[in-house]
Amino acid sequence: MNIIRFDTIDSTSSYLKREWEHLEDSSVVTSHHQTAGKGRLGRTWEDDSGSVVFSVLLKENLDEERIHLLPLLCGTCLYEVLRRYGISSSIKWPNDVLIDGKKCAGILLESVFEKKLEALVVGIGVNVNSLSFDGDLKKKATSLFLSTGRKFDQDRFLLDYLDCFFSSYRKYQNGDDGFLDVLKKHSYLDGKMVLLDYYGENRNCLVLGINDDGSLKVKEKDKVYSVFSGEATLHSNYHPLG
């Protein structure tokens, strides 16, 4: 595992997407600060010196039919690391980890295509020692420090996460999806109403759970179906539920 460290960079994921040909598989890029950090759906990732931000380059033995499982694996690994630190969390399908209902981390998976799939770049940002959040983020975000009152060694946290990730990723490459059992047990959305972005169409759904293939099982009126990707926002954020 090769870890490349920067003090400041535009985006750790952007760097890997530019340099993927020249870097070995499983290379990791981390930076104290990003000037153009990425979030899902074109959003930006706000980070400060209290955040741990990094991206992982995956090039070998990629299985396109199983790519949708990677954000779930990443979230489950973060849950496991937090559990070892004595922090209770939950996993919000498909790519967020929450502490007390507030987001402490985000995960973004990007592909590199040149006639075929060449590489995957997994970008992860974790609010570790962040002291505060501005504006509307105060209600939605938290950090390990804010939830526990303890400061954490950010370099140690990164290494602990990478150790868990690569161990789980090797099992995943061999067809072992045991991490899904942890995901299903600690899924935040189960039993909740969500506003689901379903191929660009907003639908109000009840989340029934996570399927064995990692898809989200939902119920809309009398119709039950599963989705493999999309954005699921808590319904209560938009419409009070009595």
mmCIF file of C-alpha atoms in Angstrom:
data_model
loop_
_atom_site.group_PDB
_atom_site.id
_atom_site.type_symbol
_atom_site.label_atom_id
_atom_site.label_comp_id
_atom_site.label_asym_id
_atom_site.label_seq_id
_atom_site.Cartn_x
_atom_site.Cartn_y
_atom_site.Cartn_z
ATOM 1 C CA MET A 1 0.000 0.000 0.000
ATOM 2 C CA ASN A 2 1.482 3.297 -1.134
ATOM 3 C CA ILE A 3 0.260 6.398 0.750
ATOM 4 C CA ILE A 4 0.860 9.750 -0.960
ATOM 5 C CA ARG A 5 0.461 12.731 1.360
ATOM 6 C CA PHE A 6 -0.237 16.373 0.510
ATOM 7 C CA ASP A 7 -0.695 19.436 2.650
ATOM 8 C CA THR A 8 -3.124 21.013 0.162
ATOM 9 C CA ILE A 9 -4.609 19.630 -3.067
ATOM 10 C CA ASP A 10 -7.616 20.323 -5.243
ATOM 11 C CA SER A 11 -9.102 16.886 -4.632
ATOM 12 C CA THR A 12 -7.545 13.565 -3.677
ATOM 13 C CA SER A 13 -9.903 11.788 -6.078
ATOM 14 C CA SER A 14 -9.145 14.180 -8.916
ATOM 15 C CA TYR A 15 -5.435 13.530 -8.402
ATOM 16 C CA LEU A 16 -5.926 9.786 -8.718
ATOM 17 C CA LYS A 17 -8.091 10.179 -11.797
ATOM 18 C CA ARG A 18 -5.318 12.230 -13.411
ATOM 19 C CA GLU A 19 -2.429 9.987 -12.375
ATOM 20 C CA TRP A 20 -3.979 6.509 -12.290
ATOM 21 C CA GLU A 21 -1.774 5.163 -15.103
ATOM 22 C CA HIS A 22 1.405 6.005 -13.223
ATOM 23 C CA LEU A 23 0.358 4.677 -9.817
ATOM 24 C CA GLU A 24 0.191 1.152 -8.499
ATOM 25 C CA ASP A 25 -3.002 -0.570 -7.523
ATOM 26 C CA SER A 26 -4.195 0.246 -3.974
ATOM 27 C CA SER A 27 -2.410 3.608 -3.909
ATOM 28 C CA VAL A 28 -3.870 6.030 -1.378
ATOM 29 C CA VAL A 29 -3.801 9.822 -1.546
ATOM 30 C CA THR A 30 -4.559 11.954 1.500
ATOM 31 C CA SER A 31 -4.348 15.673 2.190
ATOM 32 C CA HIS A 32 -4.773 18.017 5.130
ATOM 33 C CA HIS A 33 -6.955 20.250 2.986
ATOM 34 C CA GLN A 34 -8.814 20.104 -0.313
ATOM 35 C CA THR A 35 -9.672 23.211 -2.310
ATOM 36 C CA ALA A 36 -12.205 21.405 -4.509
ATOM 37 C CA GLY A 37 -13.356 18.385 -2.530
ATOM 38 C CA LYS A 38 -16.098 16.302 -4.128
ATOM 39 C CA GLY A 39 -19.402 15.059 -2.786
ATOM 40 C CA ARG A 40 -22.132 13.047 -4.451
ATOM 41 C CA LEU A 41 -24.375 14.490 -7.170
ATOM 42 C CA GLY A 42 -21.968 17.311 -7.947
ATOM 43 C CA ARG A 43 -21.865 18.656 -4.394
ATOM 44 C CA THR A 44 -18.698 19.863 -2.717
ATOM 45 C CA TRP A 45 -17.183 18.262 0.366
ATOM 46 C CA GLU A 46 -16.429 20.843 3.048
ATOM 47 C CA ASP A 47 -13.356 19.911 5.034
ATOM 48 C CA ASP A 48 -11.117 21.503 7.613
ATOM 49 C CA SER A 49 -7.997 20.526 9.482
ATOM 50 C CA GLY A 50 -10.120 18.242 11.633
ATOM 51 C CA SER A 51 -11.218 16.097 8.693
ATOM 52 C CA VAL A 52 -9.533 12.986 7.385
ATOM 53 C CA VAL A 53 -9.882 13.000 3.589
ATOM 54 C CA PHE A 54 -8.392 10.388 1.301
ATOM 55 C CA SER A 55 -8.963 8.429 -1.891
ATOM 56 C CA VAL A 56 -8.071 4.870 -2.861
ATOM 57 C CA LEU A 57 -7.125 3.703 -6.360
ATOM 58 C CA LEU A 58 -8.359 0.251 -7.412
ATOM 59 C CA LYS A 59 -7.126 -1.131 -10.732
ATOM 60 C CA GLU A 60 -6.851 -4.910 -10.603
ATOM 61 C CA ASN A 61 -9.535 -7.604 -10.943
ATOM 62 C CA LEU A 62 -12.431 -5.170 -11.208
ATOM 63 C CA ASP A 63 -15.874 -6.749 -11.503
ATOM 64 C CA GLU A 64 -18.286 -4.286 -13.085
ATOM 65 C CA GLU A 65 -21.334 -6.270 -11.961
ATOM 66 C CA ARG A 66 -20.351 -5.821 -8.307
ATOM 67 C CA ILE A 67 -19.229 -2.194 -8.302
ATOM 68 C CA HIS A 68 -22.470 -1.059 -6.629
ATOM 69 C CA LEU A 69 -21.390 -2.935 -3.504
ATOM 70 C CA LEU A 70 -18.208 -0.929 -2.960
ATOM 71 C CA PRO A 71 -19.758 2.170 -1.305
ATOM 72 C CA LEU A 72 -21.621 -0.199 1.020
ATOM 73 C CA LEU A 73 -18.400 -2.006 1.880
ATOM 74 C CA CYS A 74 -16.691 1.335 2.596
ATOM 75 C CA GLY A 75 -19.494 2.443 4.891
ATOM 76 C CA THR A 76 -19.481 -0.861 6.729
ATOM 77 C CA CYS A 77 -15.715 -0.608 7.287
ATOM 78 C CA LEU A 78 -16.173 2.829 8.814
ATOM 79 C CA TYR A 79 -18.902 1.472 11.080
ATOM 80 C CA GLU A 80 -16.484 -1.265 12.213
ATOM 81 C CA VAL A 81 -13.657 1.193 12.937
ATOM 82 C CA LEU A 82 -15.981 3.463 14.932
ATOM 83 C CA ARG A 83 -17.213 0.443 16.893
ATOM 84 C CA ARG A 84 -13.628 -0.371 17.846
ATOM 85 C CA TYR A 85 -13.282 3.230 19.033
ATOM 86 C CA GLY A 86 -16.361 2.786 21.227
ATOM 87 C CA ILE A 87 -18.581 4.945 18.999
ATOM 88 C CA SER A 88 -22.066 3.787 18.034
ATOM 89 C CA SER A 89 -23.057 4.612 14.444
ATOM 90 C CA SER A 90 -25.373 3.512 11.662
ATOM 91 C CA ILE A 91 -25.085 3.215 7.893
ATOM 92 C CA LYS A 92 -27.369 5.244 5.630
ATOM 93 C CA TRP A 93 -27.678 3.546 2.254
ATOM 94 C CA PRO A 94 -25.873 3.902 -0.031
ATOM 95 C CA ASN A 95 -22.866 5.848 1.218
ATOM 96 C CA ASP A 96 -23.215 7.791 4.469
ATOM 97 C CA VAL A 97 -22.333 6.946 8.056
ATOM 98 C CA LEU A 98 -24.281 8.639 10.838
ATOM 99 C CA ILE A 99 -23.713 9.213 14.526
ATOM 100 C CA ASP A 100 -26.881 10.075 16.465
ATOM 101 C CA GLY A 101 -28.634 10.674 13.162
ATOM 102 C CA LYS A 102 -26.037 13.169 11.917
ATOM 103 C CA LYS A 103 -23.604 12.608 9.051
ATOM 104 C CA CYS A 104 -19.978 12.100 10.044
ATOM 105 C CA ALA A 105 -18.652 10.816 6.732
ATOM 106 C CA GLY A 106 -19.283 10.717 3.019
ATOM 107 C CA ILE A 107 -18.194 8.253 0.343
ATOM 108 C CA LEU A 108 -17.918 8.870 -3.395
ATOM 109 C CA LEU A 109 -17.114 6.213 -5.981
ATOM 110 C CA GLU A 110 -15.855 7.321 -9.407
ATOM 111 C CA SER A 111 -14.829 5.332 -12.477
ATOM 112 C CA VAL A 112 -12.034 5.801 -14.995
ATOM 113 C CA PHE A 113 -13.096 4.668 -18.485
ATOM 114 C CA GLU A 114 -10.907 4.574 -21.578
ATOM 115 C CA LYS A 115 -12.754 2.220 -23.951
ATOM 116 C CA LYS A 116 -13.163 -0.036 -20.922
ATOM 117 C CA LEU A 117 -13.184 0.257 -17.157
ATOM 118 C CA GLU A 118 -9.591 1.007 -16.201
ATOM 119 C CA ALA A 119 -9.847 1.969 -12.538
ATOM 120 C CA LEU A 120 -12.090 2.886 -9.651
ATOM 121 C CA VAL A 121 -11.422 5.768 -7.294
ATOM 122 C CA VAL A 122 -13.012 5.633 -3.857
ATOM 123 C CA GLY A 123 -13.091 9.019 -2.127
ATOM 124 C CA ILE A 124 -13.810 9.192 1.600
ATOM 125 C CA GLY A 125 -14.110 12.121 3.975
ATOM 126 C CA VAL A 126 -14.546 11.671 7.717
ATOM 127 C CA ASN A 127 -15.237 14.441 10.226
ATOM 128 C CA VAL A 128 -12.841 13.311 12.932
ATOM 129 C CA ASN A 129 -11.774 16.306 15.036
ATOM 130 C CA SER A 130 -13.977 18.967 13.416
ATOM 131 C CA LEU A 131 -15.044 21.511 16.042
ATOM 132 C CA SER A 132 -18.107 23.065 14.419
ATOM 133 C CA PHE A 133 -20.201 23.350 11.277
ATOM 134 C CA ASP A 134 -21.676 26.402 9.601
ATOM 135 C CA GLY A 135 -25.240 27.182 8.630
ATOM 136 C CA ASP A 136 -27.594 24.327 7.899
ATOM 137 C CA LEU A 137 -24.816 21.776 8.421
ATOM 138 C CA LYS A 138 -25.124 22.254 12.179
ATOM 139 C CA LYS A 139 -28.342 20.230 12.119
ATOM 140 C CA LYS A 140 -27.069 17.586 9.717
ATOM 141 C CA ALA A 141 -23.384 16.979 10.465
ATOM 142 C CA THR A 142 -21.253 15.899 13.372
ATOM 143 C CA SER A 143 -17.730 14.703 14.073
ATOM 144 C CA LEU A 144 -16.149 12.047 16.233
ATOM 145 C CA PHE A 145 -14.964 14.813 18.554
ATOM 146 C CA LEU A 146 -18.385 16.459 18.843
ATOM 147 C CA SER A 147 -20.050 13.142 19.570
ATOM 148 C CA THR A 148 -17.540 11.956 22.192
ATOM 149 C CA GLY A 149 -15.678 15.017 23.493
ATOM 150 C CA ARG A 150 -12.420 13.231 22.656
ATOM 151 C CA LYS A 151 -9.686 14.168 20.180
ATOM 152 C CA PHE A 152 -8.374 11.423 17.904
ATOM 153 C CA ASP A 153 -5.054 10.795 16.198
ATOM 154 C CA GLN A 154 -5.991 11.420 12.580
ATOM 155 C CA ASP A 155 -3.052 9.521 11.093
ATOM 156 C CA ARG A 156 -3.862 6.524 13.269
ATOM 157 C CA PHE A 157 -7.497 6.744 12.222
ATOM 158 C CA LEU A 158 -6.527 6.669 8.545
ATOM 159 C CA LEU A 159 -4.327 3.612 9.014
ATOM 160 C CA ASP A 160 -6.994 1.817 11.054
ATOM 161 C CA TYR A 161 -9.545 2.465 8.337
ATOM 162 C CA LEU A 162 -7.268 1.353 5.510
ATOM 163 C CA ASP A 163 -6.397 -1.830 7.383
ATOM 164 C CA CYS A 164 -10.100 -2.670 7.718
ATOM 165 C CA PHE A 165 -10.878 -1.659 4.139
ATOM 166 C CA PHE A 166 -8.177 -3.685 2.396
ATOM 167 C CA SER A 167 -8.904 -6.724 4.546
ATOM 168 C CA SER A 168 -12.604 -6.517 3.633
ATOM 169 C CA TYR A 169 -11.862 -5.681 -0.002
ATOM 170 C CA ARG A 170 -9.775 -8.838 -0.426
ATOM 171 C CA LYS A 171 -12.696 -10.905 0.834
ATOM 172 C CA TYR A 172 -15.060 -9.009 -1.467
ATOM 173 C CA GLN A 173 -12.811 -9.776 -4.451
ATOM 174 C CA ASN A 174 -13.087 -13.463 -3.552
ATOM 175 C CA GLY A 175 -16.889 -13.271 -3.533
ATOM 176 C CA ASP A 176 -17.291 -12.995 0.246
ATOM 177 C CA ASP A 177 -20.001 -10.402 0.911
ATOM 178 C CA GLY A 178 -20.285 -11.028 4.637
ATOM 179 C CA PHE A 179 -20.063 -7.278 5.243
ATOM 180 C CA LEU A 180 -23.666 -7.040 4.020
ATOM 181 C CA ASP A 181 -24.818 -8.786 7.210
ATOM 182 C CA VAL A 182 -23.359 -5.902 9.227
ATOM 183 C CA LEU A 183 -24.948 -3.376 6.876
ATOM 184 C CA LYS A 184 -28.396 -4.950 7.165
ATOM 185 C CA LYS A 185 -28.160 -5.080 10.948
ATOM 186 C CA HIS A 186 -27.151 -1.426 11.279
ATOM 187 C CA SER A 187 -29.081 0.173 8.420
ATOM 188 C CA TYR A 188 -30.324 3.620 9.411
ATOM 189 C CA LEU A 189 -33.196 3.870 6.944
ATOM 190 C CA ASP A 190 -35.102 0.695 7.834
ATOM 191 C CA GLY A 191 -38.730 1.467 8.621
ATOM 192 C CA LYS A 192 -38.404 5.138 7.685
ATOM 193 C CA MET A 193 -40.144 7.180 4.997
ATOM 194 C CA VAL A 194 -37.766 8.616 2.405
ATOM 195 C CA LEU A 195 -37.868 10.813 -0.639
ATOM 196 C CA LEU A 196 -36.200 8.561 -3.194
ATOM 197 C CA ASP A 197 -34.522 9.908 -6.300
ATOM 198 C CA TYR A 198 -35.447 7.055 -8.651
ATOM 199 C CA TYR A 199 -33.834 7.651 -12.048
ATOM 200 C CA GLY A 200 -34.496 11.382 -11.740
ATOM 201 C CA GLU A 201 -38.033 10.963 -10.418
ATOM 202 C CA ASN A 202 -38.850 11.742 -6.777
ATOM 203 C CA ARG A 203 -40.875 9.062 -5.047
ATOM 204 C CA ASN A 204 -42.151 8.836 -1.482
ATOM 205 C CA CYS A 205 -41.293 5.380 -0.177
ATOM 206 C CA LEU A 206 -41.130 3.318 2.989
ATOM 207 C CA VAL A 207 -37.787 1.555 3.387
ATOM 208 C CA LEU A 208 -38.276 -2.125 4.131
ATOM 209 C CA GLY A 209 -34.612 -3.029 4.414
ATOM 210 C CA ILE A 210 -31.460 -4.052 2.574
ATOM 211 C CA ASN A 211 -31.540 -7.060 0.234
ATOM 212 C CA ASP A 212 -28.861 -9.746 0.050
ATOM 213 C CA ASP A 213 -27.530 -8.121 -3.130
ATOM 214 C CA GLY A 214 -27.086 -4.729 -1.425
ATOM 215 C CA SER A 215 -30.084 -3.082 -3.060
ATOM 216 C CA LEU A 216 -32.581 -1.012 -1.079
ATOM 217 C CA LYS A 217 -36.009 -2.604 -0.724
ATOM 218 C CA VAL A 218 -38.782 -0.018 -0.655
ATOM 219 C CA LYS A 219 -42.562 0.142 -0.709
ATOM 220 C CA GLU A 220 -44.435 2.833 -2.632
ATOM 221 C CA LYS A 221 -48.170 2.657 -1.964
ATOM 222 C CA ASP A 222 -48.869 -1.033 -2.716
ATOM 223 C CA LYS A 223 -45.809 -1.619 -4.900
ATOM 224 C CA VAL A 224 -42.612 -3.175 -3.525
ATOM 225 C CA TYR A 225 -39.394 -2.911 -5.537
ATOM 226 C CA SER A 226 -35.612 -2.654 -5.135
ATOM 227 C CA VAL A 227 -33.108 -0.002 -6.218
ATOM 228 C CA PHE A 228 -29.339 -0.365 -6.630
ATOM 229 C CA SER A 229 -28.411 3.308 -6.684
ATOM 230 C CA GLY A 230 -29.901 6.702 -6.016
ATOM 231 C CA GLU A 231 -30.426 9.246 -3.271
ATOM 232 C CA ALA A 232 -32.681 8.489 -0.319
ATOM 233 C CA THR A 233 -33.496 11.532 1.812
ATOM 234 C CA LEU A 234 -35.488 11.241 5.008
ATOM 235 C CA HIS A 235 -39.097 12.175 4.335
ATOM 236 C CA SER A 236 -39.266 14.014 7.654
ATOM 237 C CA ASN A 237 -36.745 16.548 6.331
ATOM 238 C CA TYR A 238 -39.431 17.748 3.950
ATOM 239 C CA HIS A 239 -42.814 16.781 5.373
ATOM 240 C CA PRO A 240 -43.501 16.463 9.122
ATOM 241 C CA LEU A 241 -45.018 13.041 9.775
ATOM 242 C CA GLY A 242 -47.732 13.960 12.229
#
